[in-house]
């Protein structure tokens, strides 16, 4: 899988470990920034990442801020982006299986690296189940 990843200043510390983990598991990762912890606005990075995911079919995104809330709110303003704020492996797995989520959001101030890794593993190991869920997902866009 090819992932785009972006954070704000409150997600930048955990980012190198996440990138390393993804690469170790054989994924391609493109880091869209930022590269330091100077204060930035999470919507700027959320929209930048969503554009990339929408441009390149089949790719997915990972957005990290303090809580993951701001990133998910901003990302979901983009048509055809289904950003899921996940706190554990179960929500990550269901976001893929039932919601066909294409952007994973979580909070660096909420989960530690261990939980973050289990979220990502659950996300990567699950696929969209389609069928009844496909109709519901279609209804998300107004
Ligand atoms: C930054 O302090 C914080 O507000 C941001 O990272 C995020 O948690 C917003 O939802």
mmCIF file of N, CA and C and ligand atoms in Angstrom:
data_model
loop_
_atom_site.group_PDB
_atom_site.id
_atom_site.type_symbol
_atom_site.label_atom_id
_atom_site.label_comp_id
_atom_site.label_asym_id
_atom_site.label_seq_id
_atom_site.Cartn_x
_atom_site.Cartn_y
_atom_site.Cartn_z
ATOM 1 N N UNK A 1 0.847 -1.196 0.000
ATOM 2 C CA UNK A 1 0.000 0.000 0.000
ATOM 3 C C UNK A 1 0.885 1.248 0.000
ATOM 4 N N UNK A 2 0.427 2.268 -0.721
ATOM 5 C CA UNK A 2 1.126 3.563 -0.654
ATOM 6 C C UNK A 2 0.345 4.477 0.275
ATOM 7 N N UNK A 3 1.031 5.009 1.282
ATOM 8 C CA UNK A 3 0.431 5.923 2.249
ATOM 9 C C UNK A 3 1.028 7.316 2.113
ATOM 10 N N UNK A 4 0.179 8.318 2.184
ATOM 11 C CA UNK A 4 0.630 9.687 2.443
ATOM 12 C C UNK A 4 0.437 9.910 3.930
ATOM 13 N N UNK A 5 1.363 10.626 4.550
ATOM 14 C CA UNK A 5 1.243 10.915 5.974
ATOM 15 C C UNK A 5 1.502 12.394 6.210
ATOM 16 N N UNK A 6 0.716 12.991 7.110
ATOM 17 C CA UNK A 6 0.936 14.394 7.483
ATOM 18 C C UNK A 6 0.461 14.585 8.915
ATOM 19 N N UNK A 7 0.993 15.588 9.553
ATOM 20 C CA UNK A 7 0.658 15.873 10.951
ATOM 21 C C UNK A 7 0.530 17.390 11.120
ATOM 22 N N UNK A 8 0.231 17.811 12.351
ATOM 23 C CA UNK A 8 0.518 19.194 12.720
ATOM 24 C C UNK A 8 1.639 19.116 13.760
ATOM 25 N N UNK A 9 1.899 20.222 14.473
ATOM 26 C CA UNK A 9 2.998 20.226 15.444
ATOM 27 C C UNK A 9 2.761 19.230 16.582
ATOM 28 N N UNK A 10 1.476 18.914 16.840
ATOM 29 C CA UNK A 10 1.148 18.011 17.946
ATOM 30 C C UNK A 10 1.180 16.541 17.528
ATOM 31 N N UNK A 11 1.560 16.286 16.286
ATOM 32 C CA UNK A 11 1.641 14.900 15.830
ATOM 33 C C UNK A 11 3.004 14.564 15.269
ATOM 34 N N UNK A 12 3.878 15.556 15.292
ATOM 35 C CA UNK A 12 5.155 15.388 14.590
ATOM 36 C C UNK A 12 6.122 14.456 15.330
ATOM 37 N N UNK A 13 5.992 14.354 16.645
ATOM 38 C CA UNK A 13 6.960 13.541 17.410
ATOM 39 C C UNK A 13 6.810 12.048 17.136
ATOM 40 N N UNK A 14 5.585 11.610 16.957
ATOM 41 C CA UNK A 14 5.344 10.166 16.761
ATOM 42 C C UNK A 14 5.563 9.759 15.296
ATOM 43 N N UNK A 15 5.583 10.746 14.408
ATOM 44 C CA UNK A 15 5.606 10.447 12.969
ATOM 45 C C UNK A 15 6.778 9.562 12.520
ATOM 46 N N UNK A 16 8.024 9.820 12.952
ATOM 47 C CA UNK A 16 9.132 8.978 12.472
ATOM 48 C C UNK A 16 8.933 7.502 12.808
ATOM 49 N N UNK A 17 8.418 7.207 14.003
ATOM 50 C CA UNK A 17 8.188 5.800 14.375
ATOM 51 C C UNK A 17 7.119 5.173 13.496
ATOM 52 N N UNK A 18 6.103 5.957 13.169
ATOM 53 C CA UNK A 18 5.012 5.432 12.319
ATOM 54 C C UNK A 18 5.536 5.155 10.908
ATOM 55 N N UNK A 19 6.332 6.075 10.395
ATOM 56 C CA UNK A 19 6.886 5.897 9.041
ATOM 57 C C UNK A 19 7.782 4.657 9.019
ATOM 58 N N UNK A 20 8.628 4.539 10.049
ATOM 59 C CA UNK A 20 9.538 3.382 10.125
ATOM 60 C C UNK A 20 8.747 2.073 10.173
ATOM 61 N N UNK A 21 7.705 2.072 10.982
ATOM 62 C CA UNK A 21 6.888 0.879 11.121
ATOM 63 C C UNK A 21 6.245 0.489 9.783
ATOM 64 N N UNK A 22 5.691 1.476 9.091
ATOM 65 C CA UNK A 22 5.030 1.206 7.807
ATOM 66 C C UNK A 22 6.034 0.660 6.791
ATOM 67 N N UNK A 23 7.209 1.266 6.755
ATOM 68 C CA UNK A 23 8.225 0.826 5.795
ATOM 69 C C UNK A 23 8.713 -0.583 6.117
ATOM 70 N N UNK A 24 8.869 -0.875 7.402
ATOM 71 C CA UNK A 24 9.288 -2.227 7.825
ATOM 72 C C UNK A 24 8.285 -3.261 7.342
ATOM 73 N N UNK A 25 7.023 -2.876 7.276
ATOM 74 C CA UNK A 25 5.979 -3.815 6.835
ATOM 75 C C UNK A 25 5.800 -3.790 5.320
ATOM 76 N N UNK A 26 6.685 -3.090 4.627
ATOM 77 C CA UNK A 26 6.702 -3.123 3.166
ATOM 78 C C UNK A 26 5.847 -2.082 2.472
ATOM 79 N N UNK A 27 5.336 -1.102 3.216
ATOM 80 C CA UNK A 27 4.508 -0.070 2.594
ATOM 81 C C UNK A 27 5.371 1.086 2.079
ATOM 82 N N UNK A 28 4.853 1.768 1.072
ATOM 83 C CA UNK A 28 5.519 2.984 0.591
ATOM 84 C C UNK A 28 4.916 4.157 1.367
ATOM 85 N N UNK A 29 5.756 5.080 1.814
ATOM 86 C CA UNK A 29 5.246 6.213 2.606
ATOM 87 C C UNK A 29 5.785 7.525 2.046
ATOM 88 N N UNK A 30 4.883 8.470 1.812
ATOM 89 C CA UNK A 30 5.289 9.813 1.389
ATOM 90 C C UNK A 30 4.914 10.779 2.501
ATOM 91 N N UNK A 31 5.926 11.427 3.047
ATOM 92 C CA UNK A 31 5.736 12.358 4.168
ATOM 93 C C UNK A 31 5.462 13.761 3.627
ATOM 94 N N UNK A 32 4.274 14.270 3.927
ATOM 95 C CA UNK A 32 3.885 15.602 3.425
ATOM 96 C C UNK A 32 4.146 16.707 4.452
ATOM 97 N N UNK A 33 4.853 16.372 5.529
ATOM 98 C CA UNK A 33 5.250 17.386 6.494
ATOM 99 C C UNK A 33 4.324 17.483 7.687
ATOM 100 N N UNK A 34 4.603 18.397 8.599
ATOM 101 C CA UNK A 34 5.781 19.278 8.626
ATOM 102 C C UNK A 34 7.002 18.512 9.114
ATOM 103 N N UNK A 35 8.176 19.159 9.019
ATOM 104 C CA UNK A 35 9.409 18.458 9.382
ATOM 105 C C UNK A 35 9.957 18.915 10.733
ATOM 106 N N UNK A 36 9.259 19.858 11.372
ATOM 107 C CA UNK A 36 9.686 20.274 12.725
ATOM 108 C C UNK A 36 8.436 20.600 13.541
ATOM 109 N N UNK A 37 8.625 20.974 14.817
ATOM 110 C CA UNK A 37 7.445 21.167 15.671
ATOM 111 C C UNK A 37 6.994 22.622 15.798
ATOM 112 N N UNK A 38 7.364 23.452 14.808
ATOM 113 C CA UNK A 38 6.815 24.820 14.787
ATOM 114 C C UNK A 38 5.302 24.731 14.605
ATOM 115 N N UNK A 39 4.569 25.672 15.237
ATOM 116 C CA UNK A 39 3.106 25.602 15.197
ATOM 117 C C UNK A 39 2.577 25.777 13.772
ATOM 118 N N UNK A 40 1.685 24.888 13.379
ATOM 119 C CA UNK A 40 1.033 24.975 12.062
ATOM 120 C C UNK A 40 -0.458 24.720 12.269
ATOM 121 N N UNK A 41 -1.240 24.943 11.219
ATOM 122 C CA UNK A 41 -2.687 24.744 11.305
ATOM 123 C C UNK A 41 -3.058 23.398 10.680
ATOM 124 N N UNK A 42 -3.686 22.542 11.492
ATOM 125 C CA UNK A 42 -3.979 21.184 11.016
ATOM 126 C C UNK A 42 -4.811 21.139 9.728
ATOM 127 N N UNK A 43 -5.750 22.096 9.472
ATOM 128 C CA UNK A 43 -6.518 21.955 8.223
ATOM 129 C C UNK A 43 -5.629 22.065 6.977
ATOM 130 N N UNK A 44 -4.564 22.856 7.059
ATOM 131 C CA UNK A 44 -3.673 22.992 5.890
ATOM 132 C C UNK A 44 -3.086 21.640 5.505
ATOM 133 N N UNK A 45 -2.664 20.883 6.506
ATOM 134 C CA UNK A 45 -2.051 19.575 6.234
ATOM 135 C C UNK A 45 -3.103 18.527 5.898
ATOM 136 N N UNK A 46 -4.259 18.626 6.499
ATOM 137 C CA UNK A 46 -5.331 17.676 6.176
ATOM 138 C C UNK A 46 -5.731 17.817 4.702
ATOM 139 N N UNK A 47 -5.945 19.055 4.265
ATOM 140 C CA UNK A 47 -6.387 19.254 2.871
ATOM 141 C C UNK A 47 -5.288 18.881 1.870
ATOM 142 N N UNK A 48 -4.045 19.199 2.227
ATOM 143 C CA UNK A 48 -2.909 18.839 1.359
ATOM 144 C C UNK A 48 -2.864 17.321 1.152
ATOM 145 N N UNK A 49 -3.016 16.576 2.228
ATOM 146 C CA UNK A 49 -2.964 15.111 2.146
ATOM 147 C C UNK A 49 -4.163 14.561 1.370
ATOM 148 N N UNK A 50 -5.342 15.106 1.619
ATOM 149 C CA UNK A 50 -6.536 14.589 0.928
ATOM 150 C C UNK A 50 -6.427 14.770 -0.580
ATOM 151 N N UNK A 51 -5.871 15.894 -1.008
ATOM 152 C CA UNK A 51 -5.676 16.120 -2.450
ATOM 153 C C UNK A 51 -4.823 15.010 -3.045
ATOM 154 N N UNK A 52 -3.769 14.648 -2.347
ATOM 155 C CA UNK A 52 -2.855 13.586 -2.834
ATOM 156 C C UNK A 52 -3.576 12.246 -2.909
ATOM 157 N N UNK A 53 -4.341 11.917 -1.877
ATOM 158 C CA UNK A 53 -5.063 10.634 -1.858
ATOM 159 C C UNK A 53 -6.074 10.593 -3.007
ATOM 160 N N UNK A 54 -6.739 11.717 -3.249
ATOM 161 C CA UNK A 54 -7.746 11.759 -4.315
ATOM 162 C C UNK A 54 -7.093 11.707 -5.693
ATOM 163 N N UNK A 55 -5.907 12.297 -5.815
ATOM 164 C CA UNK A 55 -5.182 12.312 -7.101
ATOM 165 C C UNK A 55 -4.693 10.927 -7.489
ATOM 166 N N UNK A 56 -4.241 10.183 -6.504
ATOM 167 C CA UNK A 56 -3.629 8.871 -6.793
ATOM 168 C C UNK A 56 -4.533 7.747 -6.303
ATOM 169 N N UNK A 57 -5.297 7.203 -7.212
ATOM 170 C CA UNK A 57 -6.248 6.137 -6.871
ATOM 171 C C UNK A 57 -5.546 4.968 -6.168
ATOM 172 N N UNK A 58 -6.184 4.486 -5.131
ATOM 173 C CA UNK A 58 -5.649 3.305 -4.439
ATOM 174 C C UNK A 58 -4.736 3.640 -3.279
ATOM 175 N N UNK A 59 -4.395 4.910 -3.131
ATOM 176 C CA UNK A 59 -3.543 5.286 -2.000
ATOM 177 C C UNK A 59 -4.422 5.600 -0.786
ATOM 178 N N UNK A 60 -3.789 5.663 0.366
ATOM 179 C CA UNK A 60 -4.489 6.005 1.598
ATOM 180 C C UNK A 60 -3.681 7.041 2.366
ATOM 181 N N UNK A 61 -4.338 7.637 3.366
ATOM 182 C CA UNK A 61 -3.669 8.686 4.134
ATOM 183 C C UNK A 61 -3.669 8.417 5.623
ATOM 184 N N UNK A 62 -2.670 8.972 6.290
ATOM 185 C CA UNK A 62 -2.624 8.939 7.755
ATOM 186 C C UNK A 62 -2.405 10.368 8.229
ATOM 187 N N UNK A 63 -3.323 10.856 9.068
ATOM 188 C CA UNK A 63 -3.239 12.217 9.603
ATOM 189 C C UNK A 63 -3.170 12.150 11.125
ATOM 190 N N UNK A 64 -2.208 12.847 11.685
ATOM 191 C CA UNK A 64 -2.024 12.824 13.142
ATOM 192 C C UNK A 64 -1.970 14.256 13.670
ATOM 193 N N UNK A 65 -2.813 14.561 14.647
ATOM 194 C CA UNK A 65 -2.685 15.821 15.381
ATOM 195 C C UNK A 65 -2.737 15.472 16.862
ATOM 196 N N UNK A 66 -3.038 16.434 17.718
ATOM 197 C CA UNK A 66 -3.039 16.146 19.148
ATOM 198 C C UNK A 66 -4.085 15.107 19.520
ATOM 199 N N UNK A 67 -5.315 15.349 19.051
ATOM 200 C CA UNK A 67 -6.414 14.428 19.348
ATOM 201 C C UNK A 67 -6.853 13.600 18.145
ATOM 202 N N UNK A 68 -6.504 14.045 16.948
ATOM 203 C CA UNK A 68 -7.010 13.437 15.717
ATOM 204 C C UNK A 68 -8.337 14.045 15.290
ATOM 205 N N UNK A 69 -8.946 14.835 16.179
ATOM 206 C CA UNK A 69 -10.285 15.377 15.882
ATOM 207 C C UNK A 69 -10.221 16.440 14.781
ATOM 208 N N UNK A 70 -9.353 17.407 14.949
ATOM 209 C CA UNK A 70 -9.252 18.490 13.958
ATOM 210 C C UNK A 70 -8.922 17.949 12.577
ATOM 211 N N UNK A 71 -7.985 17.030 12.524
ATOM 212 C CA UNK A 71 -7.594 16.436 11.237
ATOM 213 C C UNK A 71 -8.783 15.735 10.592
ATOM 214 N N UNK A 72 -9.542 14.968 11.386
ATOM 215 C CA UNK A 72 -10.657 14.221 10.791
ATOM 216 C C UNK A 72 -11.768 15.172 10.332
ATOM 217 N N UNK A 73 -12.021 16.215 11.125
ATOM 218 C CA UNK A 73 -13.060 17.179 10.727
ATOM 219 C C UNK A 73 -12.692 17.840 9.403
ATOM 220 N N UNK A 74 -11.451 18.270 9.289
ATOM 221 C CA UNK A 74 -11.010 18.964 8.063
ATOM 222 C C UNK A 74 -10.986 17.997 6.881
ATOM 223 N N UNK A 75 -10.433 16.813 7.087
ATOM 224 C CA UNK A 75 -10.310 15.850 5.980
ATOM 225 C C UNK A 75 -11.677 15.489 5.404
ATOM 226 N N UNK A 76 -12.677 15.348 6.282
ATOM 227 C CA UNK A 76 -13.998 14.932 5.813
ATOM 228 C C UNK A 76 -14.757 16.015 5.054
ATOM 229 N N UNK A 77 -14.197 17.208 4.951
ATOM 230 C CA UNK A 77 -14.784 18.247 4.084
ATOM 231 C C UNK A 77 -14.461 17.991 2.619
ATOM 232 N N UNK A 78 -13.531 17.071 2.355
ATOM 233 C CA UNK A 78 -13.134 16.753 0.979
ATOM 234 C C UNK A 78 -14.024 15.640 0.433
ATOM 235 N N UNK A 79 -14.676 15.926 -0.700
ATOM 236 C CA UNK A 79 -15.547 14.939 -1.334
ATOM 237 C C UNK A 79 -14.768 13.650 -1.612
ATOM 238 N N UNK A 80 -15.388 12.532 -1.279
ATOM 239 C CA UNK A 80 -14.815 11.193 -1.489
ATOM 240 C C UNK A 80 -13.680 10.841 -0.535
ATOM 241 N N UNK A 81 -13.440 11.690 0.438
ATOM 242 C CA UNK A 81 -12.541 11.306 1.526
ATOM 243 C C UNK A 81 -13.407 10.819 2.677
ATOM 244 N N UNK A 82 -13.057 9.641 3.170
ATOM 245 C CA UNK A 82 -13.718 9.096 4.354
ATOM 246 C C UNK A 82 -12.644 8.920 5.418
ATOM 247 N N UNK A 83 -12.542 9.952 6.251
ATOM 248 C CA UNK A 83 -11.508 9.962 7.288
ATOM 249 C C UNK A 83 -12.092 9.424 8.583
ATOM 250 N N UNK A 84 -11.400 8.472 9.184
ATOM 251 C CA UNK A 84 -11.889 7.837 10.412
ATOM 252 C C UNK A 84 -10.934 8.124 11.562
ATOM 253 N N UNK A 85 -11.502 8.674 12.628
ATOM 254 C CA UNK A 85 -10.729 8.904 13.849
ATOM 255 C C UNK A 85 -10.765 7.614 14.658
ATOM 256 N N UNK A 86 -9.611 6.996 14.805
ATOM 257 C CA UNK A 86 -9.553 5.677 15.447
ATOM 258 C C UNK A 86 -8.754 5.751 16.743
ATOM 259 N N UNK A 87 -9.272 5.077 17.750
ATOM 260 C CA UNK A 87 -8.614 5.070 19.063
ATOM 261 C C UNK A 87 -8.028 3.715 19.425
ATOM 262 N N UNK A 88 -8.360 2.700 18.645
ATOM 263 C CA UNK A 88 -7.903 1.349 18.972
ATOM 264 C C UNK A 88 -8.011 0.476 17.722
ATOM 265 N N UNK A 89 -7.552 -0.761 17.859
ATOM 266 C CA UNK A 89 -7.537 -1.683 16.713
ATOM 267 C C UNK A 89 -8.953 -1.963 16.203
ATOM 268 N N UNK A 90 -9.914 -2.043 17.124
ATOM 269 C CA UNK A 90 -11.288 -2.363 16.708
ATOM 270 C C UNK A 90 -11.863 -1.263 15.812
ATOM 271 N N UNK A 91 -11.721 -0.004 16.236
ATOM 272 C CA UNK A 91 -12.287 1.077 15.418
ATOM 273 C C UNK A 91 -11.557 1.169 14.072
ATOM 274 N N UNK A 92 -10.263 0.888 14.070
ATOM 275 C CA UNK A 92 -9.501 0.931 12.815
ATOM 276 C C UNK A 92 -9.981 -0.165 11.864
ATOM 277 N N UNK A 93 -10.172 -1.346 12.407
ATOM 278 C CA UNK A 93 -10.617 -2.471 11.598
ATOM 279 C C UNK A 93 -12.019 -2.224 11.027
ATOM 280 N N UNK A 94 -12.908 -1.709 11.861
ATOM 281 C CA UNK A 94 -14.278 -1.435 11.401
ATOM 282 C C UNK A 94 -14.330 -0.279 10.407
ATOM 283 N N UNK A 95 -13.450 0.678 10.568
ATOM 284 C CA UNK A 95 -13.399 1.813 9.630
ATOM 285 C C UNK A 95 -13.090 1.327 8.219
ATOM 286 N N UNK A 96 -12.249 0.302 8.118
ATOM 287 C CA UNK A 96 -11.938 -0.262 6.802
ATOM 288 C C UNK A 96 -13.074 -1.197 6.346
ATOM 289 N N UNK A 97 -13.500 -2.074 7.239
ATOM 290 C CA UNK A 97 -14.452 -3.117 6.845
ATOM 291 C C UNK A 97 -15.827 -2.558 6.486
ATOM 292 N N UNK A 98 -16.342 -1.641 7.276
ATOM 293 C CA UNK A 98 -17.718 -1.156 7.076
ATOM 294 C C UNK A 98 -17.790 0.209 6.401
ATOM 295 N N UNK A 99 -16.791 1.046 6.592
ATOM 296 C CA UNK A 99 -16.865 2.431 6.099
ATOM 297 C C UNK A 99 -15.965 2.690 4.895
ATOM 298 N N UNK A 100 -15.160 1.729 4.510
ATOM 299 C CA UNK A 100 -14.218 1.905 3.408
ATOM 300 C C UNK A 100 -13.422 3.205 3.586
ATOM 301 N N UNK A 101 -13.028 3.445 4.820
ATOM 302 C CA UNK A 101 -12.282 4.679 5.120
ATOM 303 C C UNK A 101 -10.962 4.682 4.354
ATOM 304 N N UNK A 102 -10.625 5.851 3.839
ATOM 305 C CA UNK A 102 -9.361 5.947 3.086
ATOM 306 C C UNK A 102 -8.336 6.860 3.769
ATOM 307 N N UNK A 103 -8.719 7.466 4.869
ATOM 308 C CA UNK A 103 -7.767 8.270 5.654
ATOM 309 C C UNK A 103 -7.923 7.899 7.129
ATOM 310 N N UNK A 104 -6.821 7.503 7.731
ATOM 311 C CA UNK A 104 -6.791 7.141 9.154
ATOM 312 C C UNK A 104 -6.308 8.346 9.959
ATOM 313 N N UNK A 105 -7.068 8.710 10.979
ATOM 314 C CA UNK A 105 -6.663 9.810 11.866
ATOM 315 C C UNK A 105 -6.530 9.283 13.287
ATOM 316 N N UNK A 106 -5.508 9.730 13.973
ATOM 317 C CA UNK A 106 -5.429 9.449 15.410
ATOM 318 C C UNK A 106 -4.662 10.561 16.096
ATOM 319 N N UNK A 107 -4.745 10.563 17.427
ATOM 320 C CA UNK A 107 -4.148 11.638 18.211
ATOM 321 C C UNK A 107 -2.893 11.192 18.932
ATOM 322 N N UNK A 108 -1.827 11.926 18.689
ATOM 323 C CA UNK A 108 -0.557 11.608 19.377
ATOM 324 C C UNK A 108 -0.694 11.784 20.893
ATOM 325 N N UNK A 109 -1.582 12.713 21.317
ATOM 326 C CA UNK A 109 -1.768 12.947 22.749
ATOM 327 C C UNK A 109 -2.760 11.956 23.370
ATOM 328 N N UNK A 110 -3.324 11.113 22.521
ATOM 329 C CA UNK A 110 -4.342 10.163 22.991
ATOM 330 C C UNK A 110 -3.784 8.744 23.045
ATOM 331 N N UNK A 111 -3.074 8.364 21.976
ATOM 332 C CA UNK A 111 -2.536 6.994 21.946
ATOM 333 C C UNK A 111 -1.010 7.031 21.977
ATOM 334 N N UNK A 112 -0.427 6.036 22.607
ATOM 335 C CA UNK A 112 1.026 5.887 22.589
ATOM 336 C C UNK A 112 1.443 5.097 21.360
ATOM 337 N N UNK A 113 2.731 4.884 21.222
ATOM 338 C CA UNK A 113 3.232 4.216 20.017
ATOM 339 C C UNK A 113 2.711 2.776 19.902
ATOM 340 N N UNK A 114 2.547 2.109 21.035
ATOM 341 C CA UNK A 114 2.067 0.720 20.992
ATOM 342 C C UNK A 114 0.662 0.626 20.437
ATOM 343 N N UNK A 115 -0.213 1.477 20.932
ATOM 344 C CA UNK A 115 -1.601 1.479 20.440
ATOM 345 C C UNK A 115 -1.631 1.977 18.989
ATOM 346 N N UNK A 116 -0.810 2.974 18.682
ATOM 347 C CA UNK A 116 -0.756 3.489 17.306
ATOM 348 C C UNK A 116 -0.374 2.361 16.345
ATOM 349 N N UNK A 117 0.590 1.557 16.729
ATOM 350 C CA UNK A 117 1.000 0.439 15.865
ATOM 351 C C UNK A 117 -0.124 -0.579 15.705
ATOM 352 N N UNK A 118 -0.851 -0.837 16.797
ATOM 353 C CA UNK A 118 -1.943 -1.821 16.684
ATOM 354 C C UNK A 118 -3.081 -1.260 15.828
ATOM 355 N N UNK A 119 -3.288 0.043 15.882
ATOM 356 C CA UNK A 119 -4.286 0.690 15.023
ATOM 357 C C UNK A 119 -3.903 0.502 13.551
ATOM 358 N N UNK A 120 -2.643 0.775 13.258
ATOM 359 C CA UNK A 120 -2.196 0.693 11.866
ATOM 360 C C UNK A 120 -2.217 -0.751 11.365
ATOM 361 N N UNK A 121 -1.803 -1.685 12.206
ATOM 362 C CA UNK A 121 -1.851 -3.095 11.794
ATOM 363 C C UNK A 121 -3.284 -3.531 11.510
ATOM 364 N N UNK A 122 -4.208 -3.125 12.377
ATOM 365 C CA UNK A 122 -5.612 -3.501 12.177
ATOM 366 C C UNK A 122 -6.144 -2.890 10.885
ATOM 367 N N UNK A 123 -5.786 -1.644 10.648
ATOM 368 C CA UNK A 123 -6.202 -0.920 9.439
ATOM 369 C C UNK A 123 -5.699 -1.652 8.192
ATOM 370 N N UNK A 124 -4.418 -2.021 8.209
ATOM 371 C CA UNK A 124 -3.795 -2.634 7.029
ATOM 372 C C UNK A 124 -4.272 -4.062 6.796
ATOM 373 N N UNK A 125 -4.681 -4.737 7.851
ATOM 374 C CA UNK A 125 -5.070 -6.140 7.709
ATOM 375 C C UNK A 125 -6.549 -6.326 7.400
ATOM 376 N N UNK A 126 -7.289 -5.251 7.301
ATOM 377 C CA UNK A 126 -8.730 -5.352 7.024
ATOM 378 C C UNK A 126 -9.031 -4.735 5.667
ATOM 379 N N UNK A 127 -10.050 -5.270 5.018
ATOM 380 C CA UNK A 127 -10.482 -4.720 3.731
ATOM 381 C C UNK A 127 -11.972 -4.416 3.781
ATOM 382 N N UNK A 128 -12.423 -3.615 2.828
ATOM 383 C CA UNK A 128 -13.842 -3.241 2.777
ATOM 384 C C UNK A 128 -14.690 -4.466 2.475
ATOM 385 N N UNK A 129 -15.741 -4.648 3.230
ATOM 386 C CA UNK A 129 -16.605 -5.829 3.077
ATOM 387 C C UNK A 129 -17.647 -5.667 1.970
ATOM 388 N N UNK A 130 -17.859 -4.437 1.481
ATOM 389 C CA UNK A 130 -18.802 -4.232 0.378
ATOM 390 C C UNK A 130 -20.230 -4.589 0.753
ATOM 391 N N UNK A 131 -20.951 -5.161 -0.238
ATOM 392 C CA UNK A 131 -22.354 -5.576 -0.089
ATOM 393 C C UNK A 131 -23.213 -4.472 0.551
ATOM 394 N N UNK A 132 -23.897 -4.762 1.651
ATOM 395 C CA UNK A 132 -24.794 -3.791 2.292
ATOM 396 C C UNK A 132 -24.048 -2.513 2.660
ATOM 397 N N UNK A 133 -22.784 -2.656 3.005
ATOM 398 C CA UNK A 133 -21.996 -1.486 3.425
ATOM 399 C C UNK A 133 -21.704 -0.554 2.239
ATOM 400 N N UNK A 134 -21.624 -1.111 1.048
ATOM 401 C CA UNK A 134 -21.321 -0.296 -0.136
ATOM 402 C C UNK A 134 -22.428 0.723 -0.370
ATOM 403 N N UNK A 135 -23.681 0.288 -0.195
ATOM 404 C CA UNK A 135 -24.817 1.186 -0.380
ATOM 405 C C UNK A 135 -24.801 2.313 0.658
ATOM 406 N N UNK A 136 -24.453 1.956 1.883
ATOM 407 C CA UNK A 136 -24.405 2.964 2.953
ATOM 408 C C UNK A 136 -23.294 3.964 2.712
ATOM 409 N N UNK A 137 -22.150 3.457 2.271
ATOM 410 C CA UNK A 137 -21.010 4.342 2.004
ATOM 411 C C UNK A 137 -21.375 5.313 0.876
ATOM 412 N N UNK A 138 -22.078 4.806 -0.150
ATOM 413 C CA UNK A 138 -22.508 5.663 -1.263
ATOM 414 C C UNK A 138 -23.380 6.825 -0.756
ATOM 415 N N UNK A 139 -24.173 6.561 0.274
ATOM 416 C CA UNK A 139 -25.098 7.575 0.804
ATOM 417 C C UNK A 139 -24.401 8.643 1.636
ATOM 418 N N UNK A 140 -23.120 8.466 1.928
ATOM 419 C CA UNK A 140 -22.412 9.457 2.751
ATOM 420 C C UNK A 140 -22.321 10.787 2.016
ATOM 421 N N UNK A 141 -21.979 10.720 0.710
ATOM 422 C CA UNK A 141 -21.862 11.963 -0.056
ATOM 423 C C UNK A 141 -23.241 12.529 -0.344
ATOM 424 N N UNK A 142 -23.420 13.826 -0.116
ATOM 425 C CA UNK A 142 -24.748 14.446 -0.329
ATOM 426 C C UNK A 142 -24.988 14.732 -1.807
HETATM 427 C C1 LIG B 1 -3.005 21.666 18.653
HETATM 428 O O1 LIG B 1 -2.755 22.213 19.899
HETATM 429 C C2 LIG B 1 -4.280 20.832 18.687
HETATM 430 O O2 LIG B 1 -5.390 21.664 18.842
HETATM 431 C C3 LIG B 1 -4.407 19.995 17.439
HETATM 432 O O3 LIG B 1 -3.277 19.200 17.292
HETATM 433 C C4 LIG B 1 -5.570 19.034 17.370
HETATM 434 O O4 LIG B 1 -5.629 18.242 18.515
HETATM 435 C C5 LIG B 1 -6.863 19.591 16.988
HETATM 436 O O5 LIG B 1 -7.848 18.889 16.832
#
